[in-house]
C-alpha positions as semicolon CSV with decimal commas, in nm:
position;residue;x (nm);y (nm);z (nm)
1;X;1,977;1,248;2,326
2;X;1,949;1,473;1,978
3;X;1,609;1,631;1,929
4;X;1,551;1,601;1,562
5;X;1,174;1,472;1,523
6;X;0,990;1,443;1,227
7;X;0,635;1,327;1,188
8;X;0,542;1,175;0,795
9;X;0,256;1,054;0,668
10;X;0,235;0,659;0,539
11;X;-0,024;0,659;0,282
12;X;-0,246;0,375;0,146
13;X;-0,259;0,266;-0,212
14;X;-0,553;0,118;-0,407
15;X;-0,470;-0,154;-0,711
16;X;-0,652;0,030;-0,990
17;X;-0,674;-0,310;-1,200
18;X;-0,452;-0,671;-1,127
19;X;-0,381;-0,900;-1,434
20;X;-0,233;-1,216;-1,327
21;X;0,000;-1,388;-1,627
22;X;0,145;-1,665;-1,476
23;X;0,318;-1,855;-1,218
24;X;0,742;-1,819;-1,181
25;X;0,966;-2,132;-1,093
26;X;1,007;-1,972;-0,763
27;X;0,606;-1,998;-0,677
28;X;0,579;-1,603;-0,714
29;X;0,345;-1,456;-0,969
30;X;0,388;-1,276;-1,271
31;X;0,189;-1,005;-1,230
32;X;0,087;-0,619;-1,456
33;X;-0,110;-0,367;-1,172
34;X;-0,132;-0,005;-1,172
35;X;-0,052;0,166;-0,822
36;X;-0,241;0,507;-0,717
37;X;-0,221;0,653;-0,380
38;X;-0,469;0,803;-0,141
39;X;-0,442;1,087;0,013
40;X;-0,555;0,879;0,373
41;X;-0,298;0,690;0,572
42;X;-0,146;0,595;0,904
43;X;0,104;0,884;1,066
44;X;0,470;0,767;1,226
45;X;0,655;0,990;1,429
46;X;1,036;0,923;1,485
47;X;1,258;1,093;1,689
48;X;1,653;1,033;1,676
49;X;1,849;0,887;1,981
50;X;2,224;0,845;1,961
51;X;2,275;0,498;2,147
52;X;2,227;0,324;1,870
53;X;1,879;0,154;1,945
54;X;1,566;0,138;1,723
55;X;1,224;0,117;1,948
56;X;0,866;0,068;1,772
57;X;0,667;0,214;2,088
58;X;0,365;0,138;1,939
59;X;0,245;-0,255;2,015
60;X;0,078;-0,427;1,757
61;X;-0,163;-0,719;1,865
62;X;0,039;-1,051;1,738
63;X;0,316;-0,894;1,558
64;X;0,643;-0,917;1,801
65;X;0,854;-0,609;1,793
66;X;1,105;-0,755;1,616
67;X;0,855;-0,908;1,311
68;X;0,735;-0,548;1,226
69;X;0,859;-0,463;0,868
70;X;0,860;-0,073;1,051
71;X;1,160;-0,267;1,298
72;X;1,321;-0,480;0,999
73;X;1,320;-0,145;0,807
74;X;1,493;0,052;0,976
75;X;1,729;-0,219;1,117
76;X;1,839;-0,282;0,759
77;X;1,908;0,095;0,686
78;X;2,102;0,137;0,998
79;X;2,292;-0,182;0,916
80;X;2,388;-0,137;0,531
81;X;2,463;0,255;0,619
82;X;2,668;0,207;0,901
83;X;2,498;0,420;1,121
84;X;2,571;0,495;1,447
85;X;2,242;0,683;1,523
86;X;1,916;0,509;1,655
87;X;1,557;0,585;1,662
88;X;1,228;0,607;1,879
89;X;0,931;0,534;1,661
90;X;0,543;0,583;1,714
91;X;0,262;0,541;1,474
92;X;-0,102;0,629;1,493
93;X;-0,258;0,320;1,290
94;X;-0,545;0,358;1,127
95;X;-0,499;0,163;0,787
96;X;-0,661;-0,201;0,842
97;X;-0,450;-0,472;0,865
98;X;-0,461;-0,710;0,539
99;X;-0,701;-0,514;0,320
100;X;-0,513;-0,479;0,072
101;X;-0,409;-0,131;0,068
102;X;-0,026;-0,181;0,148
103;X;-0,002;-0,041;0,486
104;X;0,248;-0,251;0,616
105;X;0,455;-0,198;0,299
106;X;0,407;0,168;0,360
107;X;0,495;0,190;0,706
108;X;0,834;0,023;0,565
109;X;0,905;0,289;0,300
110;X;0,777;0,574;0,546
111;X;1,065;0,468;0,742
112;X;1,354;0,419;0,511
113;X;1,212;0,771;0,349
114;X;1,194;0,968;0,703
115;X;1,564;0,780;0,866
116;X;1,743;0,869;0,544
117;X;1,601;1,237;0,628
118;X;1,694;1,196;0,980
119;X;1,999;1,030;0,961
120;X;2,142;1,212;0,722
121;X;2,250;0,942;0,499
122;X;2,200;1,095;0,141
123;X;2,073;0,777;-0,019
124;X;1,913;0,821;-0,357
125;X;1,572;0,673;-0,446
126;X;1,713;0,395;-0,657
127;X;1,907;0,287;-0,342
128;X;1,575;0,304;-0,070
129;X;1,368;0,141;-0,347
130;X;1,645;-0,180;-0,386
131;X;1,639;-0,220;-0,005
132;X;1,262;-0,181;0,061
133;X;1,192;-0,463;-0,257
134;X;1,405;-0,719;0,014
135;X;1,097;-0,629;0,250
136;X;0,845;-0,682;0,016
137;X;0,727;-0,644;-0,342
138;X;0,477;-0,382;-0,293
139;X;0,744;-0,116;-0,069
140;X;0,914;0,032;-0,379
141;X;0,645;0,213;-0,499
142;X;0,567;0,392;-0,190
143;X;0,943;0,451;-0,173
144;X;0,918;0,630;-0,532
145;X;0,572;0,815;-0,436
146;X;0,416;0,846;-0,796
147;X;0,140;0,621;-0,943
148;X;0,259;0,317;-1,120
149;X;0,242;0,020;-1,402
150;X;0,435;-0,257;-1,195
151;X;0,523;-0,581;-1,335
152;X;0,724;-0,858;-1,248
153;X;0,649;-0,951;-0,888
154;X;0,494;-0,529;-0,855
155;X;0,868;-0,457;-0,843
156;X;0,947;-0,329;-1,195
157;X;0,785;0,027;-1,234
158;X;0,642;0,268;-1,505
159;X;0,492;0,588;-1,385
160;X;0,182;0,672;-1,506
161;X;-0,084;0,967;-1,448
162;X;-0,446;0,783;-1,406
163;X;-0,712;0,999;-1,319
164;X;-0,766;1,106;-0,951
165;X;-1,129;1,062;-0,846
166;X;-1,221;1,084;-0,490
167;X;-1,293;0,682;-0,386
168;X;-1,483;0,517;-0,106
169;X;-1,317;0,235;0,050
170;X;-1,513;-0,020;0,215
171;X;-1,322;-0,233;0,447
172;X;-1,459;-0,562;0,510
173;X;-1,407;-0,674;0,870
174;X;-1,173;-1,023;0,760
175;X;-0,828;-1,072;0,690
176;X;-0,761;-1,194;0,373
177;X;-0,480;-1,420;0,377
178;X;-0,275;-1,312;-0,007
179;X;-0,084;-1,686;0,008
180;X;-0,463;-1,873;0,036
181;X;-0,568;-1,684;-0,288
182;X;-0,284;-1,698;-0,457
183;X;-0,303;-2,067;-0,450
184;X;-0,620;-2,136;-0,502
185;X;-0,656;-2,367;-0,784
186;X;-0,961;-2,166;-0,936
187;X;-0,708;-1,819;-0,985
188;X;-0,690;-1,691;-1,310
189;X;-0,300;-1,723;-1,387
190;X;-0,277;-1,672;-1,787
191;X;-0,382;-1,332;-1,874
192;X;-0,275;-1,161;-2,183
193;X;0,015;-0,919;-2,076
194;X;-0,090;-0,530;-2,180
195;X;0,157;-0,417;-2,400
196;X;-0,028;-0,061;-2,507
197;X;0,071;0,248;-2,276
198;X;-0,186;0,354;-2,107
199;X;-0,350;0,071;-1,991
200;X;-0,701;0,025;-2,241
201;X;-1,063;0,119;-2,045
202;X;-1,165;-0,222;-2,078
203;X;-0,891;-0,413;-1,836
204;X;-0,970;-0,271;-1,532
205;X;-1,064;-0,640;-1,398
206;X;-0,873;-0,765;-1,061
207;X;-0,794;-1,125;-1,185
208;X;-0,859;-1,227;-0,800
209;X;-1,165;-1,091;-0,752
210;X;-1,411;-1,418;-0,821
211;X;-1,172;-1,627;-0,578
212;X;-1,205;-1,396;-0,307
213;X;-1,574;-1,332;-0,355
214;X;-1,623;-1,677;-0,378
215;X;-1,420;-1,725;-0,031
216;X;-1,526;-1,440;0,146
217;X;-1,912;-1,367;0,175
218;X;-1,833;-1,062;0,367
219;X;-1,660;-0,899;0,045
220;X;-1,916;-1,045;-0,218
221;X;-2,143;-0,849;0,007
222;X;-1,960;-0,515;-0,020
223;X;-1,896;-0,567;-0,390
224;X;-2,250;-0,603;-0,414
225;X;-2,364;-0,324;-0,219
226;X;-2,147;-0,052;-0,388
227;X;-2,194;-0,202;-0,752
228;X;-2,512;-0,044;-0,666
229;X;-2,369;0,303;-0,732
230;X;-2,036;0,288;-0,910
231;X;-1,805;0,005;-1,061
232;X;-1,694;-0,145;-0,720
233;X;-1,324;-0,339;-0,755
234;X;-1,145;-0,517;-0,535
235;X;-0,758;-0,372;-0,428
236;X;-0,488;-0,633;-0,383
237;X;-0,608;-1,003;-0,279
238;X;-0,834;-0,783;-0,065
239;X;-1,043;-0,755;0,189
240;X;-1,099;-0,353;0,079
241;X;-1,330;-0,257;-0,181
242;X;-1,360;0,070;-0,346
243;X;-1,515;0,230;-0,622
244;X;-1,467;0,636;-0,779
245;X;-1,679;0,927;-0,765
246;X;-1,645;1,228;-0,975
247;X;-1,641;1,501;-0,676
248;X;-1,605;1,437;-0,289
249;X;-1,993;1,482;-0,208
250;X;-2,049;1,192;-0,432
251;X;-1,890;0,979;-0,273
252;X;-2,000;1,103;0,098
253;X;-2,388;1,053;-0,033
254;X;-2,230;0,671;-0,083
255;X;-2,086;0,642;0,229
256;X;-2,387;0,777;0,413
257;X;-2,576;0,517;0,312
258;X;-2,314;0,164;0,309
259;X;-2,171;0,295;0,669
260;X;-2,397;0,225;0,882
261;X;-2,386;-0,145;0,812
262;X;-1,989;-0,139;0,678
263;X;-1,672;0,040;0,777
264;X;-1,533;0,289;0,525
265;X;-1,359;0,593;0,428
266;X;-1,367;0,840;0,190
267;X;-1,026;0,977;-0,003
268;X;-0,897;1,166;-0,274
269;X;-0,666;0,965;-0,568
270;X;-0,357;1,107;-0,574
271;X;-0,074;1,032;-0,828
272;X;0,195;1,205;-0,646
273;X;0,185;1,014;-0,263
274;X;0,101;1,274;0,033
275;X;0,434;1,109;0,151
276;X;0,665;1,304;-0,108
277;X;0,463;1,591;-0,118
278;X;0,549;1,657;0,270
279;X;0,959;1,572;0,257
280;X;0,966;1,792;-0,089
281;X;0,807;2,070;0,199
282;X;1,124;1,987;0,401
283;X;1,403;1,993;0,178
């Protein structure tokens, strides 16, 4: 066995505002969002083996092997780069399941990020990014690492330089299911598209938001609860809620106080993902 190991971080993301402008032919949305990172995530460690086979270690409760976008990942980059090498694979989890905050998409782009590295392959960007949209719409931007206007599907991106306020996330305990609110009849599909550069103040709005409060009492409740102090937004089709704070303290007084009846973290808003900044150490 070869002993190159390399552990990465796999960040979370936050939707800083979600306009919804219509439906497409092929039942997708068209959709504008702005992408930020936090600097809070999940960790994967992979070490390379030279037989060939890629082994998750890590079990996730009802998600076979095989299902995890991690697995389909890095199956797909071994398979369109020919590579003979394999890969052992662990990951200390501590991004929730469907809140919202892409960590399954980010686990995908950790790994096509840290097995180019490993590999050796020498694919660009452009060429990770194309790969990871085929595993879902939200994996190229953690694949590119910077803060971004998506549109299209989330899959055609604009960098951009939002502020970077320290947030606390409040993290319902439900699973929203994305495919229940995107076809709720009630959704808001025919907002304006934002044509100015950068995105006005006054469209912050997530264009899901009423369906999912409306659905989910357990978010309505969190909403509620940290309008009290901030502007509280939704991320995604949810279930995470989070709202900015000018300094770190801020946003601990917060937490303090919602904690004790709802899980949460606190973490800074970073344009540049905690991802890059660590392979840019390594190169």
């Amino acid at each position: 066995m070869t002993a190159a190991r390399l552990t990465l971080p796999s960040p979370a993301k936050l939707n800083l505002m979600l306009h919804i402008l219509g439906r497409r032919p092929d039942g997708y949305h068209e959709l504008q969002t702005i992408f930020q990172f936090l600097d809070y995530g999940d960790e994967i460690t992979f070490a390379v083996r030279d037989d060939g086979v890629i082994r998750l270690h890590t079990e996730f409760e009802g998600v076979p092997h095989d299902s995890n976008l991690i697995v389909k990942a890095a199956k797909q980059l071994q398979a369109q780069s020919g590579c003979a090498l394999g890969i052992d694979i662990w990951i200390e989890k501590i991004l929730p399941m469907g809140g919202g905050i892409g960590g399954g998409s980010s686990n995908a782009a950790t790994t096509l990020l840290g097995l180019n590295h490993l590999w050796q392959l020498g694919w660009d960007i452009d060429r990770l990014a194309t790969l990871g949209l085929t595993l879902g719409a939200d994996v190229p931007v953690f694949v590119r690492g910077h803060a971004a206007f998506a549109e299209g599907v989330g899959e055609k991106l604009t960098p951009v330089d939002p502020e970077e306020p320290w947030y606390l996330v409040l993290v319902p305990q439900v699973s929203v299911s994305t495919a229940e609110i995107f076809s709720d009849p009630l959704l808001t599909r025919n907002s304006p598209p934002i044509k100015v550069r950068p995105v006005p103040k006054g469209n912050s709005r997530n264009d899901c938001l009423p369906v999912v409060a409306r659905r989910y009492p357990d978010v309505r409740n969190a909403l509620n609860l940290l309008g009290k102090f901030t502007e509280a937004k939704l991320t995604g089709t949810g279930s995470c809620v989070f709202g900015g704070f000018p300094s770190k303290a801020e946003a601990d007084k917060v937490s303090a106080l919602l904690t004790e009846t709802l899980t949460g973290f606190v973490a800074k808003g970073s344009n540049v993902s905690m991802l890059h900044r660590k392979l840019q150490g390594l190169l």
